[in-house]
Amino acid sequence: MKNWLHDKCSVIFWLTLAVYALTLYFVSYVGVFLTYIAVPTIVITGFIAYVTRPNVEQT
């Protein structure tokens, strides 16, 4: 379950971040509604992906 959640949140995080960054770069006006949806989505999914990341065992 933890890996599934990490994978899904990572995909949502990177897609939202890419679309938001491209929108900021190419569009002269970004609506407030887009910012109110994109920024919290990026923050929440990024945090969940960070918390549920797989453990790296040191040898």
Coordinates of C-alpha atoms in Angstrom, one line a residue:
M1 CA 0.0 0.0 0.0
K2 CA 2.8 2.4 0.8
N3 CA 4.6 1.8 -2.5
W4 CA 1.3 2.3 -4.4
L5 CA 0.6 5.5 -2.6
H6 CA 4.1 6.8 -3.3
D7 CA 3.9 5.9 -7.0
K8 CA 0.5 7.6 -7.5
C9 CA 1.4 10.7 -5.5
S10 CA 4.7 11.0 -7.4
V11 CA 3.0 10.9 -10.7
I12 CA 0.4 13.5 -9.7
F13 CA 3.1 15.7 -8.2
W14 CA 5.3 15.7 -11.3
L15 CA 2.5 16.1 -13.8
T16 CA 0.9 19.0 -11.9
L17 CA 4.3 20.7 -11.4
A18 CA 5.2 20.3 -15.1
V19 CA 1.8 21.7 -16.3
Y20 CA 1.9 24.5 -13.8
A21 CA 5.5 25.5 -14.7
L22 CA 4.7 25.4 -18.4
T23 CA 1.6 27.4 -17.9
L24 CA 3.6 30.0 -15.9
Y25 CA 6.2 30.2 -18.6
F26 CA 4.0 30.3 -21.7
V27 CA 0.8 32.1 -20.6
S28 CA 0.9 35.8 -19.7
Y29 CA -1.9 35.6 -17.2
V30 CA -2.4 32.7 -14.8
G31 CA -5.8 32.7 -13.1
V32 CA -6.2 32.7 -9.4
F33 CA -8.3 29.5 -9.6
L34 CA -5.4 27.6 -11.3
T35 CA -3.1 28.7 -8.5
Y36 CA -5.6 27.8 -5.8
I37 CA -5.8 24.3 -7.2
A38 CA -2.3 23.6 -8.4
V39 CA -0.2 24.9 -5.5
P40 CA -2.0 22.9 -2.8
T41 CA -2.0 19.8 -5.0
I42 CA 1.8 20.1 -5.5
V43 CA 2.4 20.7 -1.8
I44 CA 0.2 17.9 -0.5
T45 CA 1.2 15.2 -3.1
G46 CA 4.8 16.2 -2.7
F47 CA 4.6 15.8 1.0
I48 CA 2.8 12.4 0.8
A49 CA 5.3 11.2 -1.8
Y50 CA 8.2 12.3 0.5
V51 CA 6.8 10.6 3.6
T52 CA 5.9 7.3 1.8
R53 CA 9.2 7.1 -0.1
P54 CA 10.9 3.6 0.0
N55 CA 13.6 3.1 2.5
V56 CA 17.1 2.9 1.2
E57 CA 19.2 0.4 3.1
Q58 CA 22.8 1.1 3.6
T59 CA 25.2 -1.8 3.1

